[in-house]
CSV table of C-alpha atoms and ligand atoms in Angstrom, one decimal:
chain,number,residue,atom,x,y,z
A,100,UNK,CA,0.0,0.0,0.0
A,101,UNK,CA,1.0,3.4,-0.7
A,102,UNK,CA,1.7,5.1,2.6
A,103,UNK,CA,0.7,8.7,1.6
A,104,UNK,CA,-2.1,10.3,-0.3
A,105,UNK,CA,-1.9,10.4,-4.0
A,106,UNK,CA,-4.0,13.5,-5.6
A,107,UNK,CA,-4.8,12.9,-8.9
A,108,UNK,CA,-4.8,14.8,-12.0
A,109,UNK,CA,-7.7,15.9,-14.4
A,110,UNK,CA,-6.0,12.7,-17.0
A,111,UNK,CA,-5.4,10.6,-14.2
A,112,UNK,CA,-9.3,11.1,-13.0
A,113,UNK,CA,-10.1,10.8,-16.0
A,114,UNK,CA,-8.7,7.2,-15.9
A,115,UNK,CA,-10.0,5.8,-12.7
A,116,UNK,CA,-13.8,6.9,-14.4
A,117,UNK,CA,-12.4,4.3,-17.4
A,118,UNK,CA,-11.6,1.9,-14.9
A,119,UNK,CA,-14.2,2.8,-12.0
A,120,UNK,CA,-17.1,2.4,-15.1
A,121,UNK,CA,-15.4,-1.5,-16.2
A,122,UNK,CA,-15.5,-2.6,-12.1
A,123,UNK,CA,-19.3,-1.8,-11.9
A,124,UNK,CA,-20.8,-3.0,-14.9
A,125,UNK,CA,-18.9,-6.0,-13.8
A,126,UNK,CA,-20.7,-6.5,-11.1
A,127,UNK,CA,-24.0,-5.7,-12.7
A,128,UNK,CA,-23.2,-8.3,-15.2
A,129,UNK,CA,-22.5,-11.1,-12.1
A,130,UNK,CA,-25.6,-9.4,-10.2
A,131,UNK,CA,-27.5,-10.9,-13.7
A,132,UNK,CA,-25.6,-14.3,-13.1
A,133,UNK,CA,-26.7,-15.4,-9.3
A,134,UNK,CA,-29.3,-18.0,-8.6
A,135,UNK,CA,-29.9,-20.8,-7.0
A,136,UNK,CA,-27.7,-23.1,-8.3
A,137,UNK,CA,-24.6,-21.6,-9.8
A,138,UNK,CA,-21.6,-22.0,-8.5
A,139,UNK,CA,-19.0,-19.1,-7.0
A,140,UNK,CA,-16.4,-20.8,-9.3
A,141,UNK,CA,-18.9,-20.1,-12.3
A,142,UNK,CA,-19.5,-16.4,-11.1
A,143,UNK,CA,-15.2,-15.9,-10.9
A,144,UNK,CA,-14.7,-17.5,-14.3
A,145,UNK,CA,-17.5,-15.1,-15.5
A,146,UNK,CA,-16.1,-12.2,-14.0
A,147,UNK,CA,-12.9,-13.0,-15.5
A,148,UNK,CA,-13.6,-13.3,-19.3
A,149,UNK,CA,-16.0,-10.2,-18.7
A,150,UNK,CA,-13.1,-8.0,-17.3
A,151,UNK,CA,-10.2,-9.0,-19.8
A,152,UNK,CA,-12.7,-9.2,-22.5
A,153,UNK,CA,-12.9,-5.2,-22.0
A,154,UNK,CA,-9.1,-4.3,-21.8
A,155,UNK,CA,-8.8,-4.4,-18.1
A,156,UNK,CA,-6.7,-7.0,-15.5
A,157,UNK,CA,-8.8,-8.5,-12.4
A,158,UNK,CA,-6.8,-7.2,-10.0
A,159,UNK,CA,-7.7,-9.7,-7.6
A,160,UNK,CA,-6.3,-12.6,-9.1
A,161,UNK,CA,-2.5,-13.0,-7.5
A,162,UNK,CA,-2.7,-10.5,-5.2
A,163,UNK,CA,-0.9,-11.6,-2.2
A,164,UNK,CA,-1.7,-15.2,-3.5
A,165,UNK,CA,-5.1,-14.8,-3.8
A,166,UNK,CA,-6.6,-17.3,-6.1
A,167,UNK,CA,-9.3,-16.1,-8.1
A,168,UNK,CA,-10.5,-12.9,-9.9
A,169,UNK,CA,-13.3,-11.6,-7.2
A,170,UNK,CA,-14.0,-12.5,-3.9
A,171,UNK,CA,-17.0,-14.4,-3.1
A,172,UNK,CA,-18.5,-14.4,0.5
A,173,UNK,CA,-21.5,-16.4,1.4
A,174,UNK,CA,-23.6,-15.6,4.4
A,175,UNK,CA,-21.4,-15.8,7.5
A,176,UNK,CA,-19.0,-14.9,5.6
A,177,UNK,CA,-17.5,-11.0,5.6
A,178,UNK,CA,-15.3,-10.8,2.6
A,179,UNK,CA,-11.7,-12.7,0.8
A,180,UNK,CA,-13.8,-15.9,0.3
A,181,UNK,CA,-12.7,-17.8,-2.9
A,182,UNK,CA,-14.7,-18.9,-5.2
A,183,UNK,CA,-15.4,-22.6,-5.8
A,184,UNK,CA,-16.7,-25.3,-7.9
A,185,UNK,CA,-17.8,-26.7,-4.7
A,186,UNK,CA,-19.9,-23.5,-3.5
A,187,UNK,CA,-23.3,-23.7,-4.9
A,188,UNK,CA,-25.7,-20.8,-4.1
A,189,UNK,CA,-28.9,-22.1,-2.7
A,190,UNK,CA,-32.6,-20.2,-2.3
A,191,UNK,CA,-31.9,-18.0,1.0
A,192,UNK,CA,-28.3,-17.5,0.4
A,193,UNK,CA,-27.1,-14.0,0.2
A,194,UNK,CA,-23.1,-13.2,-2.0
A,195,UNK,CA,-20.9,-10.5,-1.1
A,196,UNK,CA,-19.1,-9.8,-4.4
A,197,UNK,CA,-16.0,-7.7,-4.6
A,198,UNK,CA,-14.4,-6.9,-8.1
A,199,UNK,CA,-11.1,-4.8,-8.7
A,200,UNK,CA,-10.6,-4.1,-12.6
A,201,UNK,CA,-7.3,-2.3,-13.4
A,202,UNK,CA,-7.3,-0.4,-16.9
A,203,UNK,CA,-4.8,2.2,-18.3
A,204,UNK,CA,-3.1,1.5,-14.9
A,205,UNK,CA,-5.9,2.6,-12.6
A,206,UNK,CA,-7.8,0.7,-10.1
A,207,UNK,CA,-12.0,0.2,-9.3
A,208,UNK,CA,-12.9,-1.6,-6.3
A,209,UNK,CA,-16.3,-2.6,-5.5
A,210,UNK,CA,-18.8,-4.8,-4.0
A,211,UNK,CA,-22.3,-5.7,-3.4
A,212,UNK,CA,-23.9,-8.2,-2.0
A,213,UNK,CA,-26.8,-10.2,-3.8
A,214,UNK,CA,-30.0,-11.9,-2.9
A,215,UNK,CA,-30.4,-15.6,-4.2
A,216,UNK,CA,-34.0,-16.1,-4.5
A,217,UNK,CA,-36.4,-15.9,-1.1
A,218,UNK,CA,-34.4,-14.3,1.5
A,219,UNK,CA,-35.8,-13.6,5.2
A,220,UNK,CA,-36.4,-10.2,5.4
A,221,UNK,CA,-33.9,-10.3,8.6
A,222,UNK,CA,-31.4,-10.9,6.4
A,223,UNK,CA,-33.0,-8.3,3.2
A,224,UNK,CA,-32.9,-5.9,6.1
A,225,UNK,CA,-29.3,-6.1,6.8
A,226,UNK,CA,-28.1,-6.1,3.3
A,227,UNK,CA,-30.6,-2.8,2.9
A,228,UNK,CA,-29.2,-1.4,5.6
A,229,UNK,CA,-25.4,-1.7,4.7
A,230,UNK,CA,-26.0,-0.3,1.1
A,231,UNK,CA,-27.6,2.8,3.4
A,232,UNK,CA,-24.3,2.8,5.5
A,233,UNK,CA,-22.1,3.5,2.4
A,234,UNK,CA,-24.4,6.4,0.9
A,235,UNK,CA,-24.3,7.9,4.8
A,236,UNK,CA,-20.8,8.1,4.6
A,237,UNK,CA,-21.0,9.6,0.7
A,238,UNK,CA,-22.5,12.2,1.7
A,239,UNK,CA,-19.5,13.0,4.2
A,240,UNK,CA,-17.4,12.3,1.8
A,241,UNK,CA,-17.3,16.4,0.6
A,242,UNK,CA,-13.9,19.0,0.5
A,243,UNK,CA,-13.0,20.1,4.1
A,244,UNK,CA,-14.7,17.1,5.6
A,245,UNK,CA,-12.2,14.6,7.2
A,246,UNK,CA,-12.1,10.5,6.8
A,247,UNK,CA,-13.7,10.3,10.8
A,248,UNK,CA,-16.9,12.5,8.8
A,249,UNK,CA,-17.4,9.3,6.7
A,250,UNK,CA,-16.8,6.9,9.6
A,251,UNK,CA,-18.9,8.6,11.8
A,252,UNK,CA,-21.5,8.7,9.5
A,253,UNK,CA,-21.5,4.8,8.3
A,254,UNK,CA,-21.4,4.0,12.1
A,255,UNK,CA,-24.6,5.7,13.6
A,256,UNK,CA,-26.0,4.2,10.7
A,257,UNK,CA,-25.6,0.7,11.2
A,258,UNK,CA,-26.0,1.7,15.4
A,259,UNK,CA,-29.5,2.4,14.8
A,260,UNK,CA,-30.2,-1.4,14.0
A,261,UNK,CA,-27.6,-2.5,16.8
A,262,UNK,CA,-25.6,-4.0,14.1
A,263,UNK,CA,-21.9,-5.3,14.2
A,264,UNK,CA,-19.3,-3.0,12.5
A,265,UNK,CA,-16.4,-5.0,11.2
A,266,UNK,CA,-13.2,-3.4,12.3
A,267,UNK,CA,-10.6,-5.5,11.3
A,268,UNK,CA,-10.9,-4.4,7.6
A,269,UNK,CA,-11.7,-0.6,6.3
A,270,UNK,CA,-11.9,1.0,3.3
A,271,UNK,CA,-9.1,2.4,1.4
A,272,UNK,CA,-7.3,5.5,-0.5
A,273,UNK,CA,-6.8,4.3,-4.3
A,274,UNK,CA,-5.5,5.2,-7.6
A,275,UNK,CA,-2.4,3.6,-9.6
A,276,UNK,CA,-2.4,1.3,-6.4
A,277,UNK,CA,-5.5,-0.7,-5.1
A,278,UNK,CA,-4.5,-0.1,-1.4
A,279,UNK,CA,-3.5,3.7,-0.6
A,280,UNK,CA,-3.2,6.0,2.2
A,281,UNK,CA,-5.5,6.7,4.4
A,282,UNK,CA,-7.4,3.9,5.7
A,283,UNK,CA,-11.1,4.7,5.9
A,284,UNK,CA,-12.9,2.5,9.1
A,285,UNK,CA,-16.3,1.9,9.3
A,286,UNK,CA,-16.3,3.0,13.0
A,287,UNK,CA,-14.9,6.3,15.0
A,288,UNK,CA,-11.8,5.6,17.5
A,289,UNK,CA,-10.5,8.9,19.8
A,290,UNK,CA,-7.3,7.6,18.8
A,291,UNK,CA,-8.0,8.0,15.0
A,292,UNK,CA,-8.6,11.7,15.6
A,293,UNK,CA,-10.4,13.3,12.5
A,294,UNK,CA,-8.4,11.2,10.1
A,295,UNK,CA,-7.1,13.3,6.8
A,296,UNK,CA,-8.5,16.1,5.6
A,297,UNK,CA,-10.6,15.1,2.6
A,298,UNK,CA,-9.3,17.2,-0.6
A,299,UNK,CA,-10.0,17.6,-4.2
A,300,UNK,CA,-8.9,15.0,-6.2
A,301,UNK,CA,-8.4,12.2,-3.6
A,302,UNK,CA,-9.9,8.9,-4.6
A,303,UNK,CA,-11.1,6.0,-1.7
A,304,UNK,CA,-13.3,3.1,-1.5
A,305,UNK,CA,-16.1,3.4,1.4
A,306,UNK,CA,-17.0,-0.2,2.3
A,307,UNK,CA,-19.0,-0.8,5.0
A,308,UNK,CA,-19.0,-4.6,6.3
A,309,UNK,CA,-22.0,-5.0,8.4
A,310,UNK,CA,-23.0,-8.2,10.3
A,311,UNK,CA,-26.2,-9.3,11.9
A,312,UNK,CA,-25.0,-10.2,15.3
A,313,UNK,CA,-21.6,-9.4,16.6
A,314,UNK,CA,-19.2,-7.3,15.3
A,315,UNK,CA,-16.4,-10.0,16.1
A,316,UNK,CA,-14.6,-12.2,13.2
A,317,UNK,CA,-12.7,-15.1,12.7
A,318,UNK,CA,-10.6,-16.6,9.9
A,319,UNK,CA,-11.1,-19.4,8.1
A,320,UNK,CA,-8.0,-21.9,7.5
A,321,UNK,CA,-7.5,-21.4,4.0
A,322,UNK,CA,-5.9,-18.4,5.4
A,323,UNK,CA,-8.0,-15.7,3.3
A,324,UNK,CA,-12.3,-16.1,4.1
A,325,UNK,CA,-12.9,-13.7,7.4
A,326,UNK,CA,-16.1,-14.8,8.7
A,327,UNK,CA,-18.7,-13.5,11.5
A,328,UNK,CA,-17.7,-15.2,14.8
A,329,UNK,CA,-21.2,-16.4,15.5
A,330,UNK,CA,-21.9,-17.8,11.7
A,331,UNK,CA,-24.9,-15.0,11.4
A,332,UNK,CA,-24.7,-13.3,8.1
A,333,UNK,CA,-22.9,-10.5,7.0
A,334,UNK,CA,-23.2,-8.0,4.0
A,335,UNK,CA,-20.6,-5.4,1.9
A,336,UNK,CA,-21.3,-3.0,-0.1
A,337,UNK,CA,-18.7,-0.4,-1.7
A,338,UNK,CA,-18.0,2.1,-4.1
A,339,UNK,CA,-14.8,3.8,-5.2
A,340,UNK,CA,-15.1,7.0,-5.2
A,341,UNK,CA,-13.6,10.7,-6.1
A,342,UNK,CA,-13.6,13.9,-4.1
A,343,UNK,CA,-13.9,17.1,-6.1
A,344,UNK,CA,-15.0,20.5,-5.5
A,345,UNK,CA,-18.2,19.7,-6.4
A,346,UNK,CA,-19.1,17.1,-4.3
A,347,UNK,CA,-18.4,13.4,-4.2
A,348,UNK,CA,-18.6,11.5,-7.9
A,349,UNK,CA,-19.0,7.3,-7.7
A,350,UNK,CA,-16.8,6.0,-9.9
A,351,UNK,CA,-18.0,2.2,-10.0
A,352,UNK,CA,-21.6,2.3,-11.1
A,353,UNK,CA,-23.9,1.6,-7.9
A,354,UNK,CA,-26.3,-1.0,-8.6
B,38,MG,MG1,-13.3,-4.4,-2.7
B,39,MG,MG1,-11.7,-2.1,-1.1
């Protein structure tokens, strides 16, 4: 990761709406693809061919070892899990998909998560409620606001249904890296402080990762799938996104 902010030029903004546009409609085109039935292995080889067949790299795939093109996490599970032939989604289920696209050398990253058929409205609730959570914090997300505005924001949120806030993963600066300076949590922590001071042409992904019981996680031993510590779902939703004078601009397409 990048350990300082990178402020991008008009070109170079210009670029990360290329590649911003590419991670979206990828995940609009896998939204199309779930049902009961199909495996996450299907979805990531979908996702794949989709991506390159466009110009751009998965980003994903390699990164730190990770196997496959997007993550896909299945009910208890937060986010990283890997896609397999042995995952089929059943009627109930609900998929947290993230996608990272990298085109012209500029990075998307974003995720939703996705009904499969009848879900309980417990659950439709929760994955309602986190999609809420990252539009509370876009709206923070404006010049002379700091990161803590956006945290703050995404957090009193999810409160009000006595959610669990993950805290072991955040959002993220972004640009010619996927991972930059500053780190954007979903909660507020005195000793964050206000966090930086949010500037034109700064680029982050927001990501709330909301779960219906406790807030606490555990990791499973193929080293990558973070799951809910009580196996009760969880949901993700984020957007990368670009701070100019104007106001906040979504870069990845929300769905
Ligand atoms: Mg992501
Ligand atoms: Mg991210």
């Amino acid at each position: 990761m990048a350990d300082r902010i990178t402020i991008k030029s008009e070109s170079q903004h210009e670029a990360m709406r290329k590649a911003g546009a590419l991670t979206g409609e990828t995940l609009a085109y896998l939204a199309g693809l779930v049902k009961p039935g199909i495996s996450t292995k299907e979805l990531d080889e979908a996702a794949e061919a989709y991506i390159r067949s466009r110009g751009g790299i998965p980003s994903f795939l390699n990164y730190d070892g990770f196997p496959a093109s997007i993550c896909t996490s299945v009910n208890e599970q937060i986010v990283h899990g890997i896609p397999s032939k042995k995952q089929i989604l059943r009627d109930g289920d609900i998929i947290s998909i993230d996608c990272g696209v990298i085109l012209d050398g500029f990075h998307g990253d974003a995720a939703r998560t996705i009904l499969v058929g009848e879900v309980s409205p417990e659950v439709q609730q929760l994955v309602r409620v986190t999609k809420e959570c990252f539009f509370k914090g876009f709206e923070q997300a404006v010049v002379g606001n700091h990161i803590s505005d956006i945290s703050r924001a995404v957090e009193a949120h999810a409160n009000e249904y006595g959610y669990g806030i993950v805290r072991e993963l955040v959002g993220h600066g972004i640009g010619s890296n996927m991972h930059e300076a500053p780190e954007v949590p979903n909660y507020t922590n005195p000793r964050f402080g206000r966090g930086a001071r949010l500037v034109p042409g700064m680029a982050i992904a927001v990501e709330p990762m909301i779960n219906l019981g406790t807030r606490r996680v555990d990791f499973l031993s193929d080293g990558w799938t973070c799951v809910t510590l009580d196996r009760k779902p969880s949901a993700h939703y984020e957007n990368t996104i670009f701070i100019t004078e104007n106001g906040p601009e979504i870069l990845t397409n929300p769905i």
